[in-house]
Short mmCIF file of C-alpha atoms in Angstrom, two decimals:
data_model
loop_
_atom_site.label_atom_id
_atom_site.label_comp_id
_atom_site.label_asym_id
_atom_site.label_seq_id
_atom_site.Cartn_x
_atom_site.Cartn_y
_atom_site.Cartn_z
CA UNK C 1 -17.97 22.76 -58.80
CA UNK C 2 -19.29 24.81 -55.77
CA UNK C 3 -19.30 28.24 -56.10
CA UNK C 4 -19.92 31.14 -52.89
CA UNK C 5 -21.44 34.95 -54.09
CA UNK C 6 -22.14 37.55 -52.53
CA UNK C 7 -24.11 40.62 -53.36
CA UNK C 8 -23.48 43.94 -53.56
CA UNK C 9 -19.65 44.04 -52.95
CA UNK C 10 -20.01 47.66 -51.69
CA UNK C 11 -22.68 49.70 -50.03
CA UNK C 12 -22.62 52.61 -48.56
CA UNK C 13 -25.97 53.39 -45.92
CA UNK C 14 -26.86 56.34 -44.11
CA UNK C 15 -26.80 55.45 -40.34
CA UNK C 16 -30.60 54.31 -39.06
CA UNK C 17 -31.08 52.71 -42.37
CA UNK C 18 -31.56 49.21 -43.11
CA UNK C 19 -29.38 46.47 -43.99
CA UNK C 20 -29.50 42.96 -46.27
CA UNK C 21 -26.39 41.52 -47.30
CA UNK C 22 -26.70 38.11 -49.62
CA UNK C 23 -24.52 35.10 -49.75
CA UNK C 24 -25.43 31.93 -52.41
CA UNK C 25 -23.88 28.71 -52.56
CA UNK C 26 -24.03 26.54 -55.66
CA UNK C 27 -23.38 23.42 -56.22
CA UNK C 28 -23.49 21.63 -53.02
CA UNK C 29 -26.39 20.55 -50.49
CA UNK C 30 -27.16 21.55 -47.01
CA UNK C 31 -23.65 23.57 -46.37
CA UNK C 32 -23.28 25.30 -43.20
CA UNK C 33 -23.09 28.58 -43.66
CA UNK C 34 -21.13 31.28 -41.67
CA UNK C 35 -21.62 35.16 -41.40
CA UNK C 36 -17.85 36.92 -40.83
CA UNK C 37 -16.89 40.70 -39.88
CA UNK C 38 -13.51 41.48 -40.37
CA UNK C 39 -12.10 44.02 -38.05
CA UNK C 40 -9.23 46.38 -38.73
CA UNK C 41 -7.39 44.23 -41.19
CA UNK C 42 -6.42 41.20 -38.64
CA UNK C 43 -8.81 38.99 -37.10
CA UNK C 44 -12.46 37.50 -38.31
CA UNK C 45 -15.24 37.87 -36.08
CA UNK C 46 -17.30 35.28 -36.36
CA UNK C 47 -21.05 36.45 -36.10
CA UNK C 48 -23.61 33.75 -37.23
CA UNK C 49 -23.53 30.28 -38.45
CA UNK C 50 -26.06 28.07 -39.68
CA UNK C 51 -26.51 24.14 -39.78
CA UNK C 52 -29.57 24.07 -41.71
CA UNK C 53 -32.90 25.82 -43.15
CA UNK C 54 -34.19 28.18 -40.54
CA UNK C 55 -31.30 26.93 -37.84
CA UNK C 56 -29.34 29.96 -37.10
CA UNK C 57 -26.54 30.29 -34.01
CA UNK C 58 -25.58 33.71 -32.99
CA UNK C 59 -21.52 34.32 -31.74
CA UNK C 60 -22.00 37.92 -31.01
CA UNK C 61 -25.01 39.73 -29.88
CA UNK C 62 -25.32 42.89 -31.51
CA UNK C 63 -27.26 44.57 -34.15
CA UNK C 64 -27.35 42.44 -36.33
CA UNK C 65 -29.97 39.78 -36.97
CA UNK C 66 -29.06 36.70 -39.73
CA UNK C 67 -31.60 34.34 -41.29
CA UNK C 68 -31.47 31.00 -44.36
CA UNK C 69 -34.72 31.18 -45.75
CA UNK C 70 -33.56 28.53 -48.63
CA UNK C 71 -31.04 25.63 -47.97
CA UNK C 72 -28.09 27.78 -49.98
CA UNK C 73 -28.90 31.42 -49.27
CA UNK C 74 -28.28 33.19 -46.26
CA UNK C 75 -28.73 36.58 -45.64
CA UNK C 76 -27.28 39.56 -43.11
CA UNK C 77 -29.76 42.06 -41.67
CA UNK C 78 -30.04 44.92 -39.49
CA UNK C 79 -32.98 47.50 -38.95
CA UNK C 80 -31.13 49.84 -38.08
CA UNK C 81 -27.67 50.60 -39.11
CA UNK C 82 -25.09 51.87 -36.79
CA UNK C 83 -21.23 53.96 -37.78
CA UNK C 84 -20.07 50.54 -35.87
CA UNK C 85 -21.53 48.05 -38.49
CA UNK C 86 -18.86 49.49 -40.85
CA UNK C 87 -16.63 46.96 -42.09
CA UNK C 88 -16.06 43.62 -44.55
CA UNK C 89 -18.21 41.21 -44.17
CA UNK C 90 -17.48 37.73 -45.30
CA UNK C 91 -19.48 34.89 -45.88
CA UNK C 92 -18.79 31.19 -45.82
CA UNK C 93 -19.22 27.57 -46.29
CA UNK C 94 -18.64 24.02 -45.78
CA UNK C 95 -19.65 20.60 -45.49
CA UNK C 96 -18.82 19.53 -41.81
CA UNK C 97 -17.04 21.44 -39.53
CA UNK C 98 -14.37 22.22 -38.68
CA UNK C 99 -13.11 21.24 -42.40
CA UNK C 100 -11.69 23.96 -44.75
CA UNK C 101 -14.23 26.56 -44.69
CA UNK C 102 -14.73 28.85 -48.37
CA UNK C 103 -14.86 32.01 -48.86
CA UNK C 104 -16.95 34.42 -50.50
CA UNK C 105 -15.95 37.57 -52.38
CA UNK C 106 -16.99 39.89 -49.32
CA UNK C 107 -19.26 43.22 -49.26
CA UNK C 108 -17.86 46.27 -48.19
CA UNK C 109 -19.88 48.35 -45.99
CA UNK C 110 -20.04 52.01 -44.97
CA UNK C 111 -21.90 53.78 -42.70
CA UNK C 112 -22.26 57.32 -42.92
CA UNK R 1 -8.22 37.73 -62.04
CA UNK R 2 -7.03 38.01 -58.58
CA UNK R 3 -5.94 34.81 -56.46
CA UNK R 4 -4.15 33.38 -53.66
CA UNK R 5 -2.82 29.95 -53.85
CA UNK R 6 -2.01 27.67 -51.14
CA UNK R 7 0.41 24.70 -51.37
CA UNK R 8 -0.27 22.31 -50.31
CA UNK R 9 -3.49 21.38 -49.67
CA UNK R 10 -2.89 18.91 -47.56
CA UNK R 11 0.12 17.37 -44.98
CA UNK R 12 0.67 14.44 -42.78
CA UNK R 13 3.68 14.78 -40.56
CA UNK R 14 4.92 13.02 -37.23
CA UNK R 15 5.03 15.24 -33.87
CA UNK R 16 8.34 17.27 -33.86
CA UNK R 17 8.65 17.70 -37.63
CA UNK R 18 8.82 20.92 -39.07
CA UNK R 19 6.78 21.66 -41.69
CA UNK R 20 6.61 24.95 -44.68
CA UNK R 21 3.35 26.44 -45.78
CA UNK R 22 3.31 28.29 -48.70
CA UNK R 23 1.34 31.03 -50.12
CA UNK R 24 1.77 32.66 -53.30
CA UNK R 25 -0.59 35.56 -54.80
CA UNK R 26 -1.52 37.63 -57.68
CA UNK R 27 -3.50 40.23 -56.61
CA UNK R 28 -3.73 44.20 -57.25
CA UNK R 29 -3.34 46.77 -54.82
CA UNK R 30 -2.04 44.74 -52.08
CA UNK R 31 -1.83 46.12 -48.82
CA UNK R 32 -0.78 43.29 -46.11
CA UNK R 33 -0.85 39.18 -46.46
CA UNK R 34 -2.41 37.44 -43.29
CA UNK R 35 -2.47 34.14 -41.97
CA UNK R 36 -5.32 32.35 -39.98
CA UNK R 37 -5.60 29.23 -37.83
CA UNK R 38 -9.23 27.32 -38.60
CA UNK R 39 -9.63 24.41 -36.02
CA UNK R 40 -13.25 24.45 -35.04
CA UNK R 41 -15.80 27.19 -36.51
CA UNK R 42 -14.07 30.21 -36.71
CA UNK R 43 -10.06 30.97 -38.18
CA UNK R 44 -8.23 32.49 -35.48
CA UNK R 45 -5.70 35.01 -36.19
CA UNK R 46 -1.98 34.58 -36.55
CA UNK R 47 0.23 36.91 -38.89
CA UNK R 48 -0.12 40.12 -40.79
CA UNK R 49 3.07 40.63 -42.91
CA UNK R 50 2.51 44.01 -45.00
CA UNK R 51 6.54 44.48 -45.69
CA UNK R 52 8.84 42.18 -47.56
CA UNK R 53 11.73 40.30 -45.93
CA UNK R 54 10.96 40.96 -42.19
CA UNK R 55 10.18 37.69 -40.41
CA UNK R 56 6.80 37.77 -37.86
CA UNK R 57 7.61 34.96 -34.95
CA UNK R 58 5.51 33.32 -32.09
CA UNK R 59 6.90 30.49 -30.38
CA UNK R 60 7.13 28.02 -32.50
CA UNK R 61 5.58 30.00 -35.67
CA UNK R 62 7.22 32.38 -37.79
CA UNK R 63 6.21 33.79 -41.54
CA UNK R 64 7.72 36.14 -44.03
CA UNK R 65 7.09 37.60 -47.11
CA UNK R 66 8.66 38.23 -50.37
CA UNK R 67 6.52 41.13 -52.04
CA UNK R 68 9.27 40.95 -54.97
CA UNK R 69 7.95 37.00 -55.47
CA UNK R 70 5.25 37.66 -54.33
CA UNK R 71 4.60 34.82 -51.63
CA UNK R 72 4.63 33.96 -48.09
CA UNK R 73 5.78 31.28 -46.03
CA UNK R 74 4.43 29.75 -42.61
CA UNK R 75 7.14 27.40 -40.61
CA UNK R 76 5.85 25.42 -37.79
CA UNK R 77 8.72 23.86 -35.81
CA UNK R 78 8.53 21.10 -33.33
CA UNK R 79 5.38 20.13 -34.27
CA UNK R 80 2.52 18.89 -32.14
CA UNK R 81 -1.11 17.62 -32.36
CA UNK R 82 -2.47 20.68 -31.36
CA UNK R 83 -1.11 21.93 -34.68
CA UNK R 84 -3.31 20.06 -37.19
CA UNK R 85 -5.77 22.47 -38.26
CA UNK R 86 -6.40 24.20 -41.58
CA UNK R 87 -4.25 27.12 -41.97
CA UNK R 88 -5.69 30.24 -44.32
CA UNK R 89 -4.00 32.68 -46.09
CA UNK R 90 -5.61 35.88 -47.06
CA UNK R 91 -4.90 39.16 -48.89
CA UNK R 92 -6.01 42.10 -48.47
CA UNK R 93 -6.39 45.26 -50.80
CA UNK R 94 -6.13 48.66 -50.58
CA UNK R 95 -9.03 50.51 -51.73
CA UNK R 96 -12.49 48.51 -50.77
CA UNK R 97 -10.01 46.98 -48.23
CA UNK R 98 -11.41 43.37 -49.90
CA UNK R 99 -9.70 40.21 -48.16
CA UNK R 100 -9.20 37.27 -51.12
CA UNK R 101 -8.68 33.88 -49.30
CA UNK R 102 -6.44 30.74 -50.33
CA UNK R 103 -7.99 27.38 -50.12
CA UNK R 104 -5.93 26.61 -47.56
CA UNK R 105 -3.82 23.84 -46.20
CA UNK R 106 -4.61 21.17 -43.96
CA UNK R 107 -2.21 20.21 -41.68
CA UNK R 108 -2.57 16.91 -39.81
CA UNK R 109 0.25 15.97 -37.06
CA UNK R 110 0.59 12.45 -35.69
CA UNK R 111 1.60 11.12 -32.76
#
């Protein structure tokens, strides 16, 4: 069975520091892949998604920078971090969109 | 182990039916219950419900909780293609605010 992680589930960064958030898939082959923000308890901001190896789509300019180095991992960046990058981010899967998309456990991140 | 449980997964019905989603959870230091839309890549926002028995409406959607039973409801009335979609539910915690998804149902509405 296919399984999503994500790693940490809570950090807490000074601001001007750097960010890398991690999201694995296993058990499936070339998912897409989706970076999420949640904002304020109601909607999901959708801020990357990715197709394939090295194929990444940006929603939401910002500063934030996202990158799948390996077919199931896909990874959240920022060089510098800003009190606005605080939130939950999510990430996600599937097979083909627009099926059911899954989610993973979510990091938690503060910026102080 | 926390969860959220969607039933069911998936739903055929005939433009103008009304259909139930249903949502049921175990999970600790809830805060608020939402529901999302997914259609193309990104859910799209419907319902927070954070207090038990008060019903959330718009147009032809409406939800409600039961914190007691500890699950939530989505009607869709007067259905329509537009409708079919996969429909999330989500809860969220207090504390590290964490959101803990359903699998979600997928609703497909002929014509």
């Amino acid at each position: 069975s296919q399984t999503i992680h994500q790693w940490p589930a809570t950090l807490v960064q000074p601001v001007g520091s750097p960010l890398s958030l991690e999201c694995t898939v296993e058990g499936t082959s070339n998912p897409n892949l989706y970076w999420y923000r949640q904002a304020a308890g109601r909607g999901l901001q959708l801020l990357f998604y990715s197709v394939g190896i090295g194929q990444i789509s940006s929603e939401v300019p910002q500063n934030l920078s996202a990158s799948r180095p390996q077919d199931r991992q896909f990874i959240l960046s920022s060089k510098k971090l800003l009190l606005s990058d605080s939130g939950f981010y999510l990430c996600a899967w599937n097979l083909q969109g627009p099926d059911t998309q899954y989610f993973g456990p979510g990091t938690r991140l503060t910026v102080l | 182990e926390d969860k959220v449980v969607q039933s069911p997964l998936s739903l055929v019905v005939h433009e103008g039916d009304t259909v139930t989603l249903n949502c049921s959870y175990e999970v600790t230091n809830f805060r608020s219950l939402l529901w999302y839309k997914q259609e193309k890549k990104a859910p799209t926002f419907l319902f927070m419900l954070t207090s038990s028995g008060i019903e959330k409406k718009s147009g032809r959607l409406s939800s409600i909780l039961d914190k007691k039973e500890l699950f939530s409801i989505l009607n869709i009335t007067a259905t329509q293609t537009g409708d079919s979609a996969v429909y999330l539910c989500a809860v969220e915690q207090y504390g590290q605010g964490n959101l803990i998804f359903g699998k979600g149902t997928k609703l497909s509405v002929k014509p």
